Tab-separated table of C-alpha atoms and ligand atoms in Angstrom:
chain	number	residue	atom	x	y	z
U	101	UNK	CA	0.000	0.000	0.000
U	102	UNK	CA	1.477	3.385	-0.876
U	103	UNK	CA	2.097	6.213	1.551
U	104	UNK	CA	-0.867	8.275	0.375
U	105	UNK	CA	-3.296	5.439	1.048
U	106	UNK	CA	-1.878	4.797	4.530
U	107	UNK	CA	-2.272	8.524	5.220
U	108	UNK	CA	-5.869	8.514	3.940
U	109	UNK	CA	-6.636	5.445	6.028
U	110	UNK	CA	-5.563	7.200	9.244
U	111	UNK	CA	-6.808	10.680	8.329
U	112	UNK	CA	-10.425	9.556	8.690
U	113	UNK	CA	-9.827	7.724	11.978
U	114	UNK	CA	-8.666	10.604	14.132
U	115	UNK	CA	-11.987	11.363	15.782
U	116	UNK	CA	-12.664	8.797	18.504
U	117	UNK	CA	-9.460	6.985	17.614
U	118	UNK	CA	-8.571	5.367	20.973
U	119	UNK	CA	-12.082	3.912	21.290
U	120	UNK	CA	-11.941	2.561	17.751
U	121	UNK	CA	-8.600	0.955	18.551
U	122	UNK	CA	-10.126	-0.680	21.634
U	123	UNK	CA	-12.769	-2.245	19.354
U	124	UNK	CA	-10.219	-3.412	16.777
U	125	UNK	CA	-7.106	-4.348	18.761
U	126	UNK	CA	-7.274	-6.904	21.584
U	127	UNK	CA	-5.766	-5.528	24.788
U	128	UNK	CA	-5.048	-2.161	23.163
U	129	UNK	CA	-4.567	-0.303	26.474
U	130	UNK	CA	-2.765	-3.230	28.081
U	131	UNK	CA	-0.291	-3.375	25.188
U	132	UNK	CA	0.655	0.243	25.815
U	133	UNK	CA	1.042	-0.471	29.538
U	134	UNK	CA	3.328	-3.447	28.808
U	135	UNK	CA	5.448	-1.303	26.488
U	136	UNK	CA	5.758	1.325	29.221
U	137	UNK	CA	6.762	-1.306	31.777
U	138	UNK	CA	9.506	-2.539	29.468
U	139	UNK	CA	11.266	0.840	29.550
U	140	UNK	CA	14.542	0.065	31.345
U	141	UNK	CA	15.316	3.612	32.523
U	142	UNK	CA	14.733	5.242	35.919
U	143	UNK	CA	11.755	7.550	36.153
U	144	UNK	CA	14.051	10.518	36.817
U	145	UNK	CA	16.388	9.812	33.905
U	146	UNK	CA	16.708	12.620	31.335
U	147	UNK	CA	15.887	10.317	28.427
U	148	UNK	CA	15.418	11.298	24.796
U	149	UNK	CA	12.471	9.480	23.285
U	150	UNK	CA	11.148	9.050	19.752
U	151	UNK	CA	7.560	7.880	19.255
U	152	UNK	CA	7.321	6.512	15.728
U	153	UNK	CA	3.781	6.697	14.357
U	154	UNK	CA	2.624	8.482	17.503
U	155	UNK	CA	-0.976	8.805	16.283
U	156	UNK	CA	-3.027	11.056	18.561
U	157	UNK	CA	-0.414	10.925	21.304
U	158	UNK	CA	-1.737	8.501	23.913
U	159	UNK	CA	1.756	7.048	24.451
U	160	UNK	CA	3.395	10.477	24.337
U	161	UNK	CA	1.093	11.671	27.133
U	162	UNK	CA	1.916	8.634	29.281
U	163	UNK	CA	5.669	9.009	28.888
U	164	UNK	CA	5.489	12.722	29.665
U	165	UNK	CA	3.671	12.067	32.915
U	166	UNK	CA	5.745	9.042	34.019
U	167	UNK	CA	9.175	10.397	33.003
U	168	UNK	CA	9.279	14.027	34.137
U	169	UNK	CA	12.737	14.633	32.634
U	170	UNK	CA	12.073	12.932	29.296
U	171	UNK	CA	12.168	14.880	26.049
U	172	UNK	CA	10.109	13.466	23.216
U	173	UNK	CA	9.832	13.641	19.465
U	174	UNK	CA	6.326	12.743	18.319
U	175	UNK	CA	6.620	11.557	14.719
U	176	UNK	CA	3.754	10.727	12.367
U	177	UNK	CA	2.902	10.587	8.698
U	178	UNK	CA	-0.595	11.974	9.055
U	179	UNK	CA	-1.119	15.669	9.664
U	180	UNK	CA	-4.483	15.065	11.349
U	181	UNK	CA	-2.968	12.521	13.768
U	182	UNK	CA	-0.130	14.866	14.678
U	183	UNK	CA	-2.624	17.688	15.180
U	184	UNK	CA	-4.660	15.445	17.505
U	185	UNK	CA	-1.422	14.675	19.375
U	186	UNK	CA	-0.726	18.425	19.718
U	187	UNK	CA	-4.254	18.972	21.024
U	188	UNK	CA	-3.857	16.191	23.594
U	189	UNK	CA	-0.464	17.390	24.840
U	190	UNK	CA	-0.827	21.151	24.423
U	191	UNK	CA	2.233	23.351	24.346
U	192	UNK	CA	5.004	21.514	26.104
U	193	UNK	CA	8.675	22.397	25.885
U	194	UNK	CA	9.549	18.698	26.287
U	195	UNK	CA	7.830	17.674	23.050
U	196	UNK	CA	8.624	18.375	19.411
U	197	UNK	CA	6.243	17.308	16.672
U	198	UNK	CA	7.546	15.995	13.378
U	199	UNK	CA	5.437	15.291	10.321
U	200	UNK	CA	7.149	12.747	8.087
U	201	UNK	CA	7.506	9.272	6.684
U	202	UNK	CA	9.663	7.110	8.941
U	203	UNK	CA	10.756	5.077	5.915
U	204	UNK	CA	12.524	7.991	4.275
U	205	UNK	CA	12.632	11.155	6.391
U	206	UNK	CA	15.215	12.124	8.987
U	207	UNK	CA	14.248	10.838	12.440
U	208	UNK	CA	16.654	12.831	14.607
U	209	UNK	CA	19.389	11.184	16.642
U	210	UNK	CA	20.855	10.289	20.013
U	211	UNK	CA	17.733	8.645	21.397
U	212	UNK	CA	17.643	6.470	24.493
U	213	UNK	CA	14.240	5.041	23.683
U	214	UNK	CA	12.198	4.502	20.547
U	215	UNK	CA	8.564	3.506	20.943
U	216	UNK	CA	6.593	2.198	17.974
U	217	UNK	CA	3.073	1.221	18.933
U	218	UNK	CA	1.221	-0.518	16.107
U	219	UNK	CA	3.031	1.403	13.392
U	220	UNK	CA	5.944	-0.661	12.054
U	221	UNK	CA	3.717	-3.177	10.257
U	222	UNK	CA	3.255	-0.434	7.667
U	223	UNK	CA	6.813	-1.126	6.563
U	224	UNK	CA	7.049	-3.635	3.766
U	225	UNK	CA	9.245	-6.551	4.794
U	226	UNK	CA	12.100	-5.724	2.386
U	227	UNK	CA	12.144	-2.198	3.878
U	228	UNK	CA	12.703	-3.470	7.434
U	229	UNK	CA	16.452	-4.225	7.329
U	230	UNK	CA	17.372	-0.733	6.113
U	231	UNK	CA	14.893	0.829	8.519
U	232	UNK	CA	16.304	-1.123	11.489
U	233	UNK	CA	19.857	-0.156	10.578
U	234	UNK	CA	18.757	3.497	10.631
U	235	UNK	CA	17.103	2.966	14.007
U	236	UNK	CA	20.301	1.344	15.263
U	237	UNK	CA	22.279	4.408	14.211
U	238	UNK	CA	20.048	6.910	15.979
U	239	UNK	CA	19.990	5.069	19.320
U	240	UNK	CA	22.639	5.739	21.951
U	241	UNK	CA	24.547	2.783	23.447
U	242	UNK	CA	22.184	1.195	25.963
U	243	UNK	CA	19.244	2.457	23.930
U	244	UNK	CA	16.183	0.378	23.153
U	245	UNK	CA	13.376	0.125	20.633
U	246	UNK	CA	10.080	-1.227	21.957
U	247	UNK	CA	7.452	-2.077	19.361
U	248	UNK	CA	3.899	-3.355	19.441
U	249	UNK	CA	3.749	-5.338	16.228
U	250	UNK	CA	1.113	-6.950	14.061
U	251	UNK	CA	2.482	-10.419	13.374
U	252	UNK	CA	1.490	-13.705	11.748
U	253	UNK	CA	2.067	-17.243	12.925
U	254	UNK	CA	4.438	-19.386	10.840
U	255	UNK	CA	1.877	-22.218	10.758
U	256	UNK	CA	-0.822	-21.487	8.217
U	257	UNK	CA	-3.554	-23.297	10.202
U	258	UNK	CA	-2.690	-21.473	13.420
U	259	UNK	CA	-2.582	-18.230	11.442
U	260	UNK	CA	-6.094	-18.814	10.091
U	261	UNK	CA	-7.381	-19.767	13.525
U	262	UNK	CA	-5.920	-16.598	14.996
U	263	UNK	CA	-7.361	-14.460	12.190
U	264	UNK	CA	-10.772	-16.015	12.807
U	265	UNK	CA	-10.562	-15.240	16.523
U	266	UNK	CA	-9.473	-11.689	15.706
U	267	UNK	CA	-12.441	-11.206	13.349
U	268	UNK	CA	-14.753	-12.492	16.081
U	269	UNK	CA	-13.227	-10.012	18.527
U	270	UNK	CA	-13.853	-7.147	16.089
U	271	UNK	CA	-17.399	-8.273	15.268
U	272	UNK	CA	-18.130	-8.778	18.959
U	273	UNK	CA	-17.363	-5.107	19.469
U	274	UNK	CA	-19.914	-4.069	16.848
U	275	UNK	CA	-17.427	-3.368	14.043
U	276	UNK	CA	-17.555	-4.715	10.497
U	277	UNK	CA	-14.954	-7.481	10.735
U	278	UNK	CA	-14.883	-8.186	6.983
U	279	UNK	CA	-14.179	-4.519	6.244
U	280	UNK	CA	-11.374	-4.185	8.783
U	281	UNK	CA	-9.842	-7.529	7.838
U	282	UNK	CA	-9.763	-6.451	4.180
U	283	UNK	CA	-8.025	-3.192	5.237
U	284	UNK	CA	-5.490	-5.274	7.189
U	285	UNK	CA	-4.711	-7.456	4.161
U	286	UNK	CA	-4.478	-4.368	1.971
U	287	UNK	CA	-2.228	-2.108	4.027
U	288	UNK	CA	-0.336	-4.175	6.616
U	289	UNK	CA	2.841	-6.202	6.251
U	290	UNK	CA	2.934	-8.567	9.233
U	291	UNK	CA	5.801	-11.020	9.746
U	292	UNK	CA	6.435	-13.995	12.034
U	293	UNK	CA	8.056	-13.143	15.355
U	294	UNK	CA	11.211	-15.135	14.686
U	295	UNK	CA	11.757	-13.214	11.425
U	296	UNK	CA	11.353	-9.889	13.235
U	297	UNK	CA	13.815	-10.939	15.942
U	298	UNK	CA	16.312	-12.143	13.345
U	299	UNK	CA	16.058	-8.796	11.559
U	300	UNK	CA	16.849	-7.027	14.850
U	301	UNK	CA	19.955	-9.189	15.258
U	302	UNK	CA	21.006	-8.658	11.644
U	303	UNK	CA	20.714	-4.894	12.147
U	304	UNK	CA	23.152	-5.070	15.077
U	305	UNK	CA	20.864	-5.204	18.098
U	306	UNK	CA	22.507	-7.373	20.725
U	307	UNK	CA	19.313	-8.248	22.536
U	308	UNK	CA	16.112	-8.827	20.588
U	309	UNK	CA	13.128	-10.556	22.118
U	310	UNK	CA	9.391	-11.012	22.348
U	311	UNK	CA	7.770	-10.078	25.666
U	312	UNK	CA	4.075	-10.582	24.992
U	313	UNK	CA	1.863	-12.134	22.359
U	314	UNK	CA	-1.846	-12.670	21.727
U	315	UNK	CA	-3.259	-13.883	18.378
U	316	UNK	CA	-1.592	-11.794	15.667
U	317	UNK	CA	-0.220	-9.135	18.017
U	318	UNK	CA	3.124	-9.097	19.815
U	319	UNK	CA	5.430	-6.769	21.709
U	320	UNK	CA	9.106	-6.941	20.858
U	321	UNK	CA	12.179	-5.019	21.809
U	322	UNK	CA	15.751	-4.674	20.630
U	323	UNK	CA	18.519	-3.252	22.770
U	324	UNK	CA	21.850	-1.833	21.802
U	325	UNK	CA	24.841	-2.456	24.019
X	101	SAM	C1	-2.401	2.116	14.071
X	101	SAM	S1	-1.846	3.748	14.288
X	101	SAM	C2	-1.076	3.667	15.915
X	101	SAM	C3	-1.023	5.011	16.611
X	101	SAM	C4	-0.446	4.998	18.029
X	101	SAM	N1	0.968	4.667	18.023
X	101	SAM	C5	-1.211	4.068	18.919
X	101	SAM	O1	-0.671	3.044	19.349
X	101	SAM	O2	-2.375	4.348	19.197
X	101	SAM	C6	-0.445	3.862	13.206
X	101	SAM	C7	0.128	5.278	13.115
X	101	SAM	O3	1.343	5.190	12.376
X	101	SAM	C8	1.380	6.249	11.440
X	101	SAM	N2	2.220	5.819	10.307
X	101	SAM	C9	1.966	4.821	9.417
X	101	SAM	N3	2.946	4.747	8.507
X	101	SAM	C10	3.844	5.711	8.831
X	101	SAM	C11	5.071	6.136	8.254
X	101	SAM	N4	5.571	5.551	7.162
X	101	SAM	N5	5.743	7.165	8.840
X	101	SAM	C12	5.247	7.774	9.967
X	101	SAM	N6	4.081	7.407	10.557
X	101	SAM	C13	3.385	6.387	9.994
X	101	SAM	C14	-0.074	6.494	11.047
X	101	SAM	O4	-0.283	7.798	10.532
X	101	SAM	C15	-0.782	6.264	12.380
X	101	SAM	O5	-0.893	7.452	13.135
C-alpha cells in the first residue's frame, strides 16, 4: 500500500481513535502499559524518546507524565494525527512534533528510547532491514526500541485460527470485521516473530526478544549495548 493510502486510512480515523482501537485491537490499552513497563530507565532519567507513528499521542502523554525529565519527538505521517497529538499534549517544551515518513525522512538522533506502537507493520518486509539499521544508528549505546507489532504465525492453520478469533473479537465489538480484515490485508505487512527478531539481530541489536503475544499481536524489543 502506498504512503498516500496509509495517510488517507488514518486521516479519517482521528476522531474517537482510541475507542476505535479498543474495538479493533485486543488488549489495546494493556499493550501500551506493557510497552511502558519494558522501559529500562529510571523515572528521573533525562531520556530522549522518539515515538514513531505516535498517532493522537496517547503514548506520548503517558511518557510525559511518568518520566518528568524525558524529552520526546512525536513523529507521524498523518497531519491530522499529529494535530490530535498536539491537542492532547498542548504546548510543552519537552515535546517536538515531526510530520514525516519514517521510511525515508530524517528521524533525529541520540535517542535512548524509541517507541513504535502498532506502526511498524506499515513497513514492507524488504524495507525493514534498512529501517532497522537506521534505528540502530540513531539510538545511543544502551538504547532500546520497543514495538507493538502486528504479526502472523508461521503455521498457516494457526494463522487462520488466529485471524478467525481476531475477526470475532472485532465483530463482537460491533465493528464490520470483513471490512477491517480487508483493510489489514491491503495495508499491513505482518511477519512472524522469529523473522522480526532475526532482523533485529542482523541490524546489530545485541538483545532482541518477544515479551508478549496474543493472536496476531506481539510486543518486541531490541537493545543496543
Ligand atoms: C495504528 S496507528 C497507531 C497510533 C499509536 N501509536 C497508537 O498506538 O495508538 C499507526 C500510526 O502510524 C502512522 N504511520 C503509518 N505509517 C507511517 C510512516 N511511514 N511514517 C510515519 N508514521 C506512519 C499512522 O499515521 C498512524 O498514526
